Short mmCIF file of C-alpha atoms and ligand atoms in Angstrom, two decimals:
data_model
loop_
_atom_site.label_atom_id
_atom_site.label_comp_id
_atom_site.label_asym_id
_atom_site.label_seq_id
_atom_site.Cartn_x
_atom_site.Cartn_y
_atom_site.Cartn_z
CA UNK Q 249 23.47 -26.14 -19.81
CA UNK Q 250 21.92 -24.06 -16.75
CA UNK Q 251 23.25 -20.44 -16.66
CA UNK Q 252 23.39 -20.72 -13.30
CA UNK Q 253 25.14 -24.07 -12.26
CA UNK Q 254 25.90 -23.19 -8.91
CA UNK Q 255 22.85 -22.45 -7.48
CA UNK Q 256 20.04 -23.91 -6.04
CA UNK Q 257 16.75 -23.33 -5.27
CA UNK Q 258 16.55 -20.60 -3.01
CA UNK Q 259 15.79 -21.35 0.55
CA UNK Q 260 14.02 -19.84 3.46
CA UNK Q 261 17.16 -20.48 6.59
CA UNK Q 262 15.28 -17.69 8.77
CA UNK Q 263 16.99 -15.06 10.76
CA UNK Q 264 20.28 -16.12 11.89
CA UNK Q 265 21.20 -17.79 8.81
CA UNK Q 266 24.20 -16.45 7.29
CA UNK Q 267 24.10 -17.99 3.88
CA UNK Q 268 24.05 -15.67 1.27
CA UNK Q 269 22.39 -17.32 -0.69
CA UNK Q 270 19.52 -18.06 1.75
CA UNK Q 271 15.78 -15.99 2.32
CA UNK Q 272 15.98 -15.02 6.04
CA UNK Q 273 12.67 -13.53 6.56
CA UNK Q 274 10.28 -14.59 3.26
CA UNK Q 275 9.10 -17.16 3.97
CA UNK Q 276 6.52 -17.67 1.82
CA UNK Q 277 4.09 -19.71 2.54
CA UNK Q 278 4.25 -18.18 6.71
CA UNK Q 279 0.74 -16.38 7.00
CA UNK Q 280 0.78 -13.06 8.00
CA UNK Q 281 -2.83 -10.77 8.19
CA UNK Q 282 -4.34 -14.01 7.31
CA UNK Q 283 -2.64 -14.49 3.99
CA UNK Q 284 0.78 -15.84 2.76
CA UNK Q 285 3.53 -14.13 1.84
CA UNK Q 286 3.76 -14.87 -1.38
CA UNK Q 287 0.14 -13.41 -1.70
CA UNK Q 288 0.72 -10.52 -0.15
CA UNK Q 289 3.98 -9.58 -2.25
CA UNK Q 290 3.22 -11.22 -5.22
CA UNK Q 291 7.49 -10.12 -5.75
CA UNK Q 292 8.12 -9.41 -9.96
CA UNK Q 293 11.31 -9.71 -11.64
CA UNK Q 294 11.54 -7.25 -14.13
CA UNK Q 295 13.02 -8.31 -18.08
CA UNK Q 296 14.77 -5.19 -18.99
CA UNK Q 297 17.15 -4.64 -16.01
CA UNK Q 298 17.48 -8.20 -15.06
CA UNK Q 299 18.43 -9.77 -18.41
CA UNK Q 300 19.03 -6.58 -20.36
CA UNK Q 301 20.53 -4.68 -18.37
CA UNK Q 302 24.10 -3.65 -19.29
CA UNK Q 303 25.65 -1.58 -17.05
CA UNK Q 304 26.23 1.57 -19.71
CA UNK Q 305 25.44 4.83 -18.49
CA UNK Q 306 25.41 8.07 -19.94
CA UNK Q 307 29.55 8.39 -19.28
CA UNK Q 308 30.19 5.06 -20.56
CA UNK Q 309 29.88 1.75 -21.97
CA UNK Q 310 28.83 -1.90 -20.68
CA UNK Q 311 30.71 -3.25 -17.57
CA UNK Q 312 28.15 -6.56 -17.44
CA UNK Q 313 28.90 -9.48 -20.25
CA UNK Q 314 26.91 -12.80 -19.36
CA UNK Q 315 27.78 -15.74 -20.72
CA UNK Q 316 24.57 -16.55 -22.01
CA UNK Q 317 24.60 -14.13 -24.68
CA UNK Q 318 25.94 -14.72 -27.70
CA UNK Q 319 26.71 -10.70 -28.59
CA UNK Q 320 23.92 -10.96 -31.94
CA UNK Q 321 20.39 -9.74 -31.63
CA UNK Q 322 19.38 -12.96 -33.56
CA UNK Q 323 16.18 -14.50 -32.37
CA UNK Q 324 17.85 -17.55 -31.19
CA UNK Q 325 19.58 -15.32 -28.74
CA UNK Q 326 16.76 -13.67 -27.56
CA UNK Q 327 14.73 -17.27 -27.24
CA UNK Q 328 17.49 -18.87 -25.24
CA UNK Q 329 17.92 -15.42 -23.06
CA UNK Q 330 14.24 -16.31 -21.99
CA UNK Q 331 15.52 -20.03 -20.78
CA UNK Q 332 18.19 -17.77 -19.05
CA UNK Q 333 15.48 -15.89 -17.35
CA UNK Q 334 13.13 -18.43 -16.45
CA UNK Q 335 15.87 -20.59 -14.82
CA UNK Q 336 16.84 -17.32 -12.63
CA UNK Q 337 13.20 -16.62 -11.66
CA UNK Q 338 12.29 -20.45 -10.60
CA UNK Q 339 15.65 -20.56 -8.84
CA UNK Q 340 14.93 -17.24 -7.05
CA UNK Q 341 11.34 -18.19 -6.43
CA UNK Q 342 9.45 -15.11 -8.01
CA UNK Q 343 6.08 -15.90 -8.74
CA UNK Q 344 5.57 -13.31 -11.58
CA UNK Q 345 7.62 -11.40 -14.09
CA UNK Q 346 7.12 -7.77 -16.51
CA UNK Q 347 8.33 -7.00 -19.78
CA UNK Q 348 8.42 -4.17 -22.75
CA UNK Q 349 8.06 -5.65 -25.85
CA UNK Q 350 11.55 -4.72 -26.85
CA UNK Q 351 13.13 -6.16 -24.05
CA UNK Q 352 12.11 -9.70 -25.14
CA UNK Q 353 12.21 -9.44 -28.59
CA UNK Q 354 14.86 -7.38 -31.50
CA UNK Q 355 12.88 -4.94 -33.03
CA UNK Q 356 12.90 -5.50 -36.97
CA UNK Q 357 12.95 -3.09 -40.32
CA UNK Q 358 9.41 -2.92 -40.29
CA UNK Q 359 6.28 -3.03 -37.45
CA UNK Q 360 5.31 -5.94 -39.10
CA UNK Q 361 8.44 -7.81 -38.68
CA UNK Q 362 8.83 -6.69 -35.07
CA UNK Q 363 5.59 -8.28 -34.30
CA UNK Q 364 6.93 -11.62 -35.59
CA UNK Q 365 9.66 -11.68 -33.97
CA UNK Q 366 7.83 -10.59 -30.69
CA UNK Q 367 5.55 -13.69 -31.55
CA UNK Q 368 8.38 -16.00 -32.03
CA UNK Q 369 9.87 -15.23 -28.29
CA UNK Q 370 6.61 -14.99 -26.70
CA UNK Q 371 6.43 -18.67 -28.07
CA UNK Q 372 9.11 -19.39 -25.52
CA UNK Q 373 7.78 -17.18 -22.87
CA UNK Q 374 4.08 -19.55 -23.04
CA UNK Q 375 6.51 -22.49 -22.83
CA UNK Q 376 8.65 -21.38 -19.71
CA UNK Q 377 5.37 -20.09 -18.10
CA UNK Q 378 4.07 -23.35 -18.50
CA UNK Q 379 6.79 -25.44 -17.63
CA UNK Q 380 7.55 -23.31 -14.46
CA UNK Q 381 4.38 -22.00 -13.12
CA UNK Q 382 5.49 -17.98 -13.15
CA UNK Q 383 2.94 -15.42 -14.53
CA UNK Q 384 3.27 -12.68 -15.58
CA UNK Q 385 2.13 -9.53 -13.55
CA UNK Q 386 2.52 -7.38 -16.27
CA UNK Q 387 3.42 -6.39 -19.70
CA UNK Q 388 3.87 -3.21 -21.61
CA UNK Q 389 5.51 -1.66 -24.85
CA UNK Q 390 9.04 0.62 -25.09
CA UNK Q 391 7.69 3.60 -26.69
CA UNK Q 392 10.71 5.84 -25.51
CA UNK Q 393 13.68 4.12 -26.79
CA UNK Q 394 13.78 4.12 -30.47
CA UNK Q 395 14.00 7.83 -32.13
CA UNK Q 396 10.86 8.03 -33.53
CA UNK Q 397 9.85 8.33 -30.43
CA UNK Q 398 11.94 12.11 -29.65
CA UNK Q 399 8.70 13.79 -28.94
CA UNK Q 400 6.87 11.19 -27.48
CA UNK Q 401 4.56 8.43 -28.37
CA UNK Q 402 0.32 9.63 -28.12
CA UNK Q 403 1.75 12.95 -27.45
CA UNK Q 404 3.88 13.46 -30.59
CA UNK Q 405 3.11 16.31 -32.61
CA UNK Q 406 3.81 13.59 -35.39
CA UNK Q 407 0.05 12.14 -36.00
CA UNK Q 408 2.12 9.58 -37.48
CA UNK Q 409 4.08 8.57 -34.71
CA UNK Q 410 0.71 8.31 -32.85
CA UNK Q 411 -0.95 5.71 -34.68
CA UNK Q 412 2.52 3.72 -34.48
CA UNK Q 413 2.03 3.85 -30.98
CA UNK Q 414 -1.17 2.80 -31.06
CA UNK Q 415 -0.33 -0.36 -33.11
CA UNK Q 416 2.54 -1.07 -31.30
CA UNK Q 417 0.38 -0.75 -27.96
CA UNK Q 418 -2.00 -3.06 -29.88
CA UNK Q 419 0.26 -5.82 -30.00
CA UNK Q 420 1.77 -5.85 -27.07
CA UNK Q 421 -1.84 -5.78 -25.12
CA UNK Q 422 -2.56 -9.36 -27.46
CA UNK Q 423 0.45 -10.46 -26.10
CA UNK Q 424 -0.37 -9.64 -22.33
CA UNK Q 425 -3.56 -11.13 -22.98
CA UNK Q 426 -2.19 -14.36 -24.46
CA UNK Q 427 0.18 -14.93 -21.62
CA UNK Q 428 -2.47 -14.67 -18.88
CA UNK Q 429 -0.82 -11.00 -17.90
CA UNK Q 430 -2.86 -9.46 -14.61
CA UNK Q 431 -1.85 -6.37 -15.73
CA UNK Q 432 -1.03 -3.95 -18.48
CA UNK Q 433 1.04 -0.66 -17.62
CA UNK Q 434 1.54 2.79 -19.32
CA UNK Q 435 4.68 4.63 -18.16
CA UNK Q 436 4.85 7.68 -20.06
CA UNK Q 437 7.96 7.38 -21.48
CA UNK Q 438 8.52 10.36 -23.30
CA UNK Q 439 4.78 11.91 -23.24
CA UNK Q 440 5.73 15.51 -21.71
CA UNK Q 441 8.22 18.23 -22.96
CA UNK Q 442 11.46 19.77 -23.06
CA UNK Q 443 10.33 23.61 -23.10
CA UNK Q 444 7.36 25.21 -23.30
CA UNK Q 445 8.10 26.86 -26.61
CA UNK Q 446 6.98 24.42 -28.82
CA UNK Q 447 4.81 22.58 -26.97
CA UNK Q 448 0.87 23.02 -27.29
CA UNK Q 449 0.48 20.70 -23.81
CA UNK Q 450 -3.66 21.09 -23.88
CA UNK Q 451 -3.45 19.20 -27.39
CA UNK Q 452 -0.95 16.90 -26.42
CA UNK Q 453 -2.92 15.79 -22.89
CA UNK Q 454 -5.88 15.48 -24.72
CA UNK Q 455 -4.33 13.15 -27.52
CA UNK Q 456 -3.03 11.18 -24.49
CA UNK Q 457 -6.74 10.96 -23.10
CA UNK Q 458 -8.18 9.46 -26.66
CA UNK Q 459 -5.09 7.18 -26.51
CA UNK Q 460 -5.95 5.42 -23.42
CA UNK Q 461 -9.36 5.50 -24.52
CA UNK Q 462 -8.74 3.73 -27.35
CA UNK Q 463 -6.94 1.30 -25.36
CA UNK Q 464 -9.64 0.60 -22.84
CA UNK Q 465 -12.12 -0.09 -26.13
CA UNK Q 466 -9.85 -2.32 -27.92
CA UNK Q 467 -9.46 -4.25 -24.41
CA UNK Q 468 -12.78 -5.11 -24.74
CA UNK Q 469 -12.57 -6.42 -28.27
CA UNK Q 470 -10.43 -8.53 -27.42
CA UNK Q 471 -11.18 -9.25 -23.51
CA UNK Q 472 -8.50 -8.46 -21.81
CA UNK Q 473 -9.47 -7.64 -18.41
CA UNK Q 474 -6.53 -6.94 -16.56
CA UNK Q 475 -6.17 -3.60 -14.72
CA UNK Q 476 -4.29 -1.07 -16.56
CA UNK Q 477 -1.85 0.96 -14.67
CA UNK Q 478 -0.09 4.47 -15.62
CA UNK Q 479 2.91 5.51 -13.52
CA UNK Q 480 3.81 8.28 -12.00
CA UNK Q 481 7.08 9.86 -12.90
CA UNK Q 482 7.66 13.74 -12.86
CA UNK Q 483 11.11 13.96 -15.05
CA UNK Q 484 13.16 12.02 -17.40
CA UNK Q 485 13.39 11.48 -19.99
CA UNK Q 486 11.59 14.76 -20.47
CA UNK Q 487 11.68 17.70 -18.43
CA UNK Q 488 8.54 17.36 -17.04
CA UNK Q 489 6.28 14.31 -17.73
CA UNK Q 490 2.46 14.12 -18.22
CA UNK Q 491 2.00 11.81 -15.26
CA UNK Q 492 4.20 13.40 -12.80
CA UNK Q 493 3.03 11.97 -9.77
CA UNK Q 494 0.06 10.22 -8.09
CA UNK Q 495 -2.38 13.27 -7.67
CA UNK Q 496 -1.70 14.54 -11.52
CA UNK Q 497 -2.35 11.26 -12.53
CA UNK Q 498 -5.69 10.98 -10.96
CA UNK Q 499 -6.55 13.80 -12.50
CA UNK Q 500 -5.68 13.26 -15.81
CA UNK Q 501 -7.70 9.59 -15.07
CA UNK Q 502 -10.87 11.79 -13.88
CA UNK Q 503 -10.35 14.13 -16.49
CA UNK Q 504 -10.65 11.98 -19.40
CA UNK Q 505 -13.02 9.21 -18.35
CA UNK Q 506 -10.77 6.20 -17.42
CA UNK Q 507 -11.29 6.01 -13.76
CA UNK Q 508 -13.11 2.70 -14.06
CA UNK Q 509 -10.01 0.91 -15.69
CA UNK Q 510 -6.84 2.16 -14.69
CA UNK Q 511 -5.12 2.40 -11.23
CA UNK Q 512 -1.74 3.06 -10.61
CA UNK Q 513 1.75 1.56 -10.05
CA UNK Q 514 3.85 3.57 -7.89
CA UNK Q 515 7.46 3.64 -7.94
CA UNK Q 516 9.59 4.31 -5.07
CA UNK Q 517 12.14 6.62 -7.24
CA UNK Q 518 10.02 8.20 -9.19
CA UNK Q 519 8.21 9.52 -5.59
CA UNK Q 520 11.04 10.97 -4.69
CA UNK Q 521 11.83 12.69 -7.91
CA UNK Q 522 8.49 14.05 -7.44
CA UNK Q 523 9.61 15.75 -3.65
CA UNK Q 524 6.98 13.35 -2.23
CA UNK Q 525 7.86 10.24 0.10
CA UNK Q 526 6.96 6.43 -1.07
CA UNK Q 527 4.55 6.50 1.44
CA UNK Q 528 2.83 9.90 0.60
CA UNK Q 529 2.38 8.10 -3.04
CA UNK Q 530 0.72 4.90 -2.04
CA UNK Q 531 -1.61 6.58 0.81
CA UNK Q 532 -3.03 9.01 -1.73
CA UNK Q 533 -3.43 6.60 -4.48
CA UNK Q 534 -5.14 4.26 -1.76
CA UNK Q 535 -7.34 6.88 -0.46
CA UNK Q 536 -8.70 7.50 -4.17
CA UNK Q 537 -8.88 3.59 -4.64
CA UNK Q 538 -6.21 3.75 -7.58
CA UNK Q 539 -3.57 1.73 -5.34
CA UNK Q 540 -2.76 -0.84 -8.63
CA UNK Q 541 1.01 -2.11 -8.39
CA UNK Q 542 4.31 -1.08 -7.13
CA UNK Q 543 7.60 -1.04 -8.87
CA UNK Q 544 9.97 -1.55 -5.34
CA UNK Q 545 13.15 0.32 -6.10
CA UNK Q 546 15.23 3.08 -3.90
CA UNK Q 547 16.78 6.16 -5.40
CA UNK Q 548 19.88 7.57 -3.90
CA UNK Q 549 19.30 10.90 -1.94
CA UNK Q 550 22.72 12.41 -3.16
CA UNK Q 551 21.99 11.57 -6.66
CA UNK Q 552 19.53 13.74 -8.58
CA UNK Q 553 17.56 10.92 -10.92
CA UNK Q 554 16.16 7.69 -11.19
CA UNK Q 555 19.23 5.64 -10.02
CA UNK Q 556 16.77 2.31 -9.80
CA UNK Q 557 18.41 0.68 -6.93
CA UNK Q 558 17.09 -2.08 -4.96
CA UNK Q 559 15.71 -1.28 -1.98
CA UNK Q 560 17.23 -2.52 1.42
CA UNK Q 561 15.70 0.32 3.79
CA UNK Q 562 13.99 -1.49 6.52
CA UNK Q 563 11.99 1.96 7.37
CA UNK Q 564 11.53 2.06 3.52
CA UNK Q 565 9.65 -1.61 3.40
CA UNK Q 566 8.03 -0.99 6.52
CA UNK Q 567 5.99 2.51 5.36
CA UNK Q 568 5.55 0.92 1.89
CA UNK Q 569 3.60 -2.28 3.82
CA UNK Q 570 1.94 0.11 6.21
CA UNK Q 571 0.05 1.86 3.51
CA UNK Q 572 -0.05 -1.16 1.32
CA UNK Q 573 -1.72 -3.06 4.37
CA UNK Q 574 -3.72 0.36 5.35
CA UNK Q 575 -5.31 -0.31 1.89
CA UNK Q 576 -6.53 -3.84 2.02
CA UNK Q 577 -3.26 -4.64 -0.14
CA UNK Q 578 -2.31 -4.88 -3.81
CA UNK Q 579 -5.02 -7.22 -5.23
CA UNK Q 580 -4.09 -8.11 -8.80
CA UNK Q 581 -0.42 -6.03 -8.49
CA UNK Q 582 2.51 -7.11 -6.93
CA UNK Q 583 5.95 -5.94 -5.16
CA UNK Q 584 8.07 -5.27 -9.34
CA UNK Q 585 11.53 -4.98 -8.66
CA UNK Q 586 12.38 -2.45 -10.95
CA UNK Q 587 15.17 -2.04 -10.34
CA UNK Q 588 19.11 -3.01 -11.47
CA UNK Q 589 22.73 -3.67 -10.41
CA UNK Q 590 24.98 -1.15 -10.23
CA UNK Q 591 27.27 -0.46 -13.10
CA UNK Q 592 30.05 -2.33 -10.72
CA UNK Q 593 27.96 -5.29 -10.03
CA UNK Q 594 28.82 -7.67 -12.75
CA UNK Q 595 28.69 -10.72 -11.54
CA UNK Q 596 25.95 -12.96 -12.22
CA UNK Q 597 25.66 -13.88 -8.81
CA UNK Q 598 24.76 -10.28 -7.89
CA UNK Q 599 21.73 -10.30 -9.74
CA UNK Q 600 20.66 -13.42 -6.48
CA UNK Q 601 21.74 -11.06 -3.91
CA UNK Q 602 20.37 -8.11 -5.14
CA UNK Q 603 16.67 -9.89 -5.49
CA UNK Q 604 17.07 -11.82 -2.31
CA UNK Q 605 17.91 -8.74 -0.42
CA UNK Q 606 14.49 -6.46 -1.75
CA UNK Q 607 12.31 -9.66 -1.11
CA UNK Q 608 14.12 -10.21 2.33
CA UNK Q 609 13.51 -6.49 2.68
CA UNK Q 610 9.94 -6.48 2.07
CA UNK Q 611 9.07 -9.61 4.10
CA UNK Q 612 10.81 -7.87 6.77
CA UNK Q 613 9.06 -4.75 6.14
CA UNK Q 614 5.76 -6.74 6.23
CA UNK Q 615 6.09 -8.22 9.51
CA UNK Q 616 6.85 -5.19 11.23
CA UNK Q 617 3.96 -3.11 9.66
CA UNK Q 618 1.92 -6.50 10.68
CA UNK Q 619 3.39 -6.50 14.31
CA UNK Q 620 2.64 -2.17 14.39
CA UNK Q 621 -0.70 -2.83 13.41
CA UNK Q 622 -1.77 -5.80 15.62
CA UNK Q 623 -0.52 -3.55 18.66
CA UNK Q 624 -2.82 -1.15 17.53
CA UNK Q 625 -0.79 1.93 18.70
CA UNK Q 626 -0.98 4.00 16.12
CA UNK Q 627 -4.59 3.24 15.18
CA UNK Q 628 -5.43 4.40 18.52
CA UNK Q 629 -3.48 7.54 18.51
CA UNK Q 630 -5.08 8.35 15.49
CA UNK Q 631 -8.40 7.85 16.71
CA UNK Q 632 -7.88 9.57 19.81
CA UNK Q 633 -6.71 12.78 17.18
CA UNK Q 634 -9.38 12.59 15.24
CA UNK Q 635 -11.83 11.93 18.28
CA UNK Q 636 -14.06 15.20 18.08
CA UNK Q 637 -15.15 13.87 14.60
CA UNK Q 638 -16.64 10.91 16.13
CA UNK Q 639 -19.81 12.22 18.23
CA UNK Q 640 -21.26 16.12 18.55
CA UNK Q 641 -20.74 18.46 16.06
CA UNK Q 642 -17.98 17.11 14.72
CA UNK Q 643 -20.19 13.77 13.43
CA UNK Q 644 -23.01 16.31 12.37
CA UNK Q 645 -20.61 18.15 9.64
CA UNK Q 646 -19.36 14.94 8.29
CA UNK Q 647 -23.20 13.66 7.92
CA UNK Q 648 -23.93 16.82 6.23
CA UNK Q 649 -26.42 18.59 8.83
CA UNK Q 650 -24.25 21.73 8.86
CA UNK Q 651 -23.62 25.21 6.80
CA UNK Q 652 -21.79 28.23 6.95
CA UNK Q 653 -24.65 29.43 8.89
CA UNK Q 654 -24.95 27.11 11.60
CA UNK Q 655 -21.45 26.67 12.25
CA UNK Q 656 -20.95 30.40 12.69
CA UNK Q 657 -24.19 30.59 15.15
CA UNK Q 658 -21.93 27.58 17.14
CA UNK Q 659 -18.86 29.22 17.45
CA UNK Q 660 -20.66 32.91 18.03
CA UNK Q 661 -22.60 30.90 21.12
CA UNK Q 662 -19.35 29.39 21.90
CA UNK Q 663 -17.04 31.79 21.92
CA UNK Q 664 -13.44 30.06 21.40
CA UNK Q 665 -12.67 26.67 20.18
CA UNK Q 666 -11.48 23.49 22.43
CA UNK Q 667 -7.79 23.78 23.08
CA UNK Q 668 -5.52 21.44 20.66
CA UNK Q 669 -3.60 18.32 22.11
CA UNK Q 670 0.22 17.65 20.90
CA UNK Q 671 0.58 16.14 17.52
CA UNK Q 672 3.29 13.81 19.13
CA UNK Q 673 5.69 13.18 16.23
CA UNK Q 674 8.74 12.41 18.55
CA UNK Q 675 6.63 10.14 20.44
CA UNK Q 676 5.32 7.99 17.45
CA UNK Q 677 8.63 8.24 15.87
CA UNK Q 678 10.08 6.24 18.65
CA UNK Q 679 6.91 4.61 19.31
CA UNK Q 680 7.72 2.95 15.70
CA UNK Q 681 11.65 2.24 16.77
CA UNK Q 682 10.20 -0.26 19.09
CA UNK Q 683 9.04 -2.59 16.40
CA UNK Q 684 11.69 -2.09 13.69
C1 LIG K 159 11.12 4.16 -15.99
C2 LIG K 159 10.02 3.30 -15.63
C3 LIG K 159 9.86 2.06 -16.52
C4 LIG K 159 8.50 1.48 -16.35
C5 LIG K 159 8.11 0.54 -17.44
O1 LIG K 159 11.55 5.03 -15.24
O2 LIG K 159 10.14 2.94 -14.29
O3 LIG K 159 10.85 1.13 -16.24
O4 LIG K 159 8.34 0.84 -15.13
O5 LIG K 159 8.04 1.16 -18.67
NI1 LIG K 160 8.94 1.53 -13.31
NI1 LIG K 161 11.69 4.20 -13.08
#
């Protein structure tokens, strides 16, 4: 019985289509930069909002029932829930999918029986992979949900909890591995604090260091190869996380060694939480060559937290691709919507729009950043700014030839500087209205 009876698969009907239910700008296989669309998003459903998700907040209970569920946390239920999934994703024509380990699977009375039960779903998970072609981008393990988890996973001050982590992380990095995963992520989950008080944060930081650590060496035991990814998120469930945005997370990388294996995956939401833009995030994680994934979501600018909405903001698309693009693109990562229905969005159906609408929004977003770059507007602008770099002195400082020395012998000879030309911010702002 297909959960989803009424639908088809979903169609590209291009611009003036008015069919809900229809793509009308990805297009998928329409080459754009010289590659496809479906390689340059490489769009990600994600398990936990899309077939866990519940609609309970922190004021009340679930809103969303599905048919498909039979209300137990049996295996069976979770097995079948995977059919559910699978039938969505081939339907909706995602080529890749991301799960925590206990979104898949019921965790059990002991780690031992969790990792059966994990195994006995993932069964299912090789089967639908295999039967419909969808990988999976990326997989990772909920170390923030259960309550041995209060104080965070590596960073507990329980050494106890760590090594749980540790195993946990252990399994669900064989399981990544045995279902082809491209990538393996790290949000921190809990790993930062409440208050300062009783916190020692150098210990705690460098327990998170050895963590990863040890995660990089057992990849190589067991060759996994994929990229591992940490993301950026500067509050909640904590106060203030580890990784709180892009630049602290380099750091941290640089810090402790792991700069040859990790990059990042930026999240829209989690940006903004930080007081930075989307943008700001994936040009500064480009320009240190740690540009790994993104999880494509929107916050809300009147709410205050990680409201996980799918994006539909043209602009929004259109800086994400222009960085994305600016970076020679997301290699093994892709466009993860992580993101979920509102609590008053409980129809299954919703679950098409709300995907259809964040791909459509990205294609969109693509072909405009495409069509910006090919007219070569802003490149020019910004060489034109950044023109006195290019020959005379200011071509000697970048090779190197100058000093404090020579540079104030210049300006003493000189005198005064050259005059400054306009920034032009009005102008580019509307010079960018033309293409959106
Ligand atoms: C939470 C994070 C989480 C990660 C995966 O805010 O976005 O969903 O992407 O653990
Ligand atoms: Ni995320
Ligand atoms: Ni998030």
């Amino acid at each position: 019985m297909p959960a989803f009876p009424d639908v088809s698969k979903i169609k590209y009907e291009g611009p003036d289509s008015t069919n809900p239910l229809a793509f009308r700008w990805y297009n998928e296989d329409e080459i754009v930069e010289g590659k496809s669309m479906k390689d340059h998003m490489r769009f990600s459903v994600v398990y936990w909002h899309t077939f866990r998700g519940d609609g309970s907040d922190p004021f009340g209970m679930p809103t969303i029932e599905r048919a498909w569920e039979d209300g137990t946390d049996s295996i069976e239920n979770a097995q079948n829930r995977v059919r559910v999934a699978f039938e969505f994703m081939e339907k909706l024509g995602a080529p890749f999918y991301a799960f925590h380990d206990r979104d898949v699977a019921p965790e059990g009375a002991t780690l031992a029986q969790s990792h059966a039960n994990l195994d006995a779903v993932v069964d299912v998970l090789e089967q639908e992979q295999q039967r419909t072609g969808i990988k999976l981008l990326w997989g990772t393990a909920n170390m923030f949900s259960n309550p041995r988890f209060m104080h965070g996973a590596a960073t507990s001050c329980n050494a106890d909890i760590f090594a749980y982590a540790a195993a946990q992380v252990k399994k669900a990095m064989e399981v990544t591995k045995r279902l082809g995963g491209e990538n393996y992520v790290f949000w921190g989950g809990r790993e930062g604090y409440m208050n300062l008080y009783n916190t020692d944060m150098k210990r705690e930081m460098d327990h998170l260091g050895q963590f990863l650590n040890m995660a990089v060496d057992y990849s190589k035991t067991i060759d996994f190869e994929g990229t591992f990814l940490i993301e950026p998120k500067p509050k909640e469930p904590t106060k203030h996380q580890y990784d709180s945005d892009a630049a602290a997370c380099i750091n941290f990388l640089r810090a402790y060694g792991l700069m040859d294996r990790f990059k990042l995956n930026i999240e829209t939401n989690h940006a903004t939480l930080a007081g930075h833009s989307m943008m700001h995030e994936l040009d500064y994680a480009g320009s240190q060559g740690c540009l790994g994934s993104i999880d494509a979501n929107t916050g809300d600018l009147l709410l205050g937290w990680d409201t996980d909405q799918f994006p539909t903001d043209i602009y929004l698309t259109t800086r994400c691709m222009l960085a994305i693009l600016k970076h020679g693109g997301l290699g093994a990562g892709g466009v993860n919507f992580d993101a979920k229905l509102r609590r008053e969005s409980t129809d299954p159906m919703d679950l098409f729009h709300a995907h259809i609408g964040g791909m459509d929004s990205f294609a969109r977003g693509l072909k405009i950043a495409a069509a910006i770059r090919a007219d070569g507007g802003l490149q020019n602008f910004l060489d034109e700014r950044y023109g006195s770099w290019n020959t005379g002195l200011g071509a000697d400082i970048e090779a190197g030839k100058h000093n404090f020395e020579s540079l104030s012998a210049y300006m003493l000879e000189k005198g005064e500087a050259d005059a400054n030309s306009s920034g032009r911010q009005e102008y580019l702002e509307n010079y960018i209205n033309r293409f959106v």
